[in-house]
Short mmCIF file of C-alpha atoms in Angstrom, two decimals:
data_model
loop_
_atom_site.label_atom_id
_atom_site.label_comp_id
_atom_site.label_asym_id
_atom_site.label_seq_id
_atom_site.Cartn_x
_atom_site.Cartn_y
_atom_site.Cartn_z
CA UNK M 1 6.88 -5.06 7.49
CA UNK M 2 10.25 -3.30 7.66
CA UNK M 3 10.72 -3.93 3.93
CA UNK M 4 7.38 -2.28 3.12
CA UNK M 5 8.19 0.74 5.29
CA UNK M 6 11.61 1.11 3.66
CA UNK M 7 10.01 0.99 0.20
CA UNK M 8 7.31 3.45 1.20
CA UNK M 9 9.88 6.03 2.29
CA UNK M 10 11.27 6.10 -1.25
CA UNK M 11 7.88 6.77 -2.84
CA UNK M 12 5.69 9.85 -3.01
CA UNK M 13 2.35 8.11 -2.51
CA UNK M 14 0.96 4.74 -1.51
CA UNK M 15 -2.18 3.14 -2.92
CA UNK M 16 -3.72 0.40 -0.81
CA UNK M 17 -5.46 -2.16 -3.00
CA UNK M 18 -8.01 -4.28 -1.18
CA UNK M 19 -9.70 -5.76 -4.24
CA UNK M 20 -8.54 -8.05 -7.00
CA UNK M 21 -10.85 -6.18 -9.39
CA UNK M 22 -8.23 -3.52 -10.15
CA UNK M 23 -7.19 -3.54 -13.80
CA UNK M 24 -3.59 -4.51 -14.51
CA UNK M 25 -3.17 -1.54 -16.87
CA UNK M 26 -4.25 0.90 -14.15
CA UNK M 27 -1.85 -0.70 -11.68
CA UNK M 28 1.00 -0.43 -14.19
CA UNK M 29 0.22 3.26 -14.78
CA UNK M 30 0.13 3.96 -11.05
CA UNK M 31 3.51 2.28 -10.56
CA UNK M 32 4.92 4.18 -13.55
CA UNK M 33 3.82 7.44 -11.88
CA UNK M 34 5.78 6.55 -8.73
CA UNK M 35 3.02 5.07 -6.59
CA UNK M 36 3.73 2.10 -4.36
CA UNK M 37 0.90 -0.42 -4.64
CA UNK M 38 0.29 -2.53 -1.55
CA UNK M 39 -2.16 -5.38 -1.56
CA UNK M 40 -3.87 -5.35 1.81
CA UNK M 41 -6.48 -7.17 3.79
CA UNK M 42 -8.88 -4.72 5.45
CA UNK M 43 -8.55 -6.49 8.81
CA UNK M 44 -4.76 -6.37 8.62
CA UNK M 45 -4.71 -2.65 7.83
CA UNK M 46 -7.09 -2.00 10.75
CA UNK M 47 -4.72 -3.84 13.12
CA UNK M 48 -1.74 -1.93 11.73
CA UNK M 49 -3.45 1.44 12.21
CA UNK M 50 -4.48 0.55 15.76
CA UNK M 51 -0.90 -0.47 16.54
CA UNK M 52 0.44 2.82 15.15
CA UNK M 53 -2.06 4.81 17.23
CA UNK M 54 -0.95 2.96 20.38
CA UNK M 55 2.70 3.97 19.92
#
């Protein structure tokens, strides 16, 4: 998790990808534009957001 946060701080925007249906070309273009793509599980992101709200 610390590695992801460190990477995110270097980027302008983050795109959370919860589906394997994203096209590889689109993903490449997003990364080329400076987006950080994170593959996430919806349940995991819900737990993360709840943990952040508790802090």
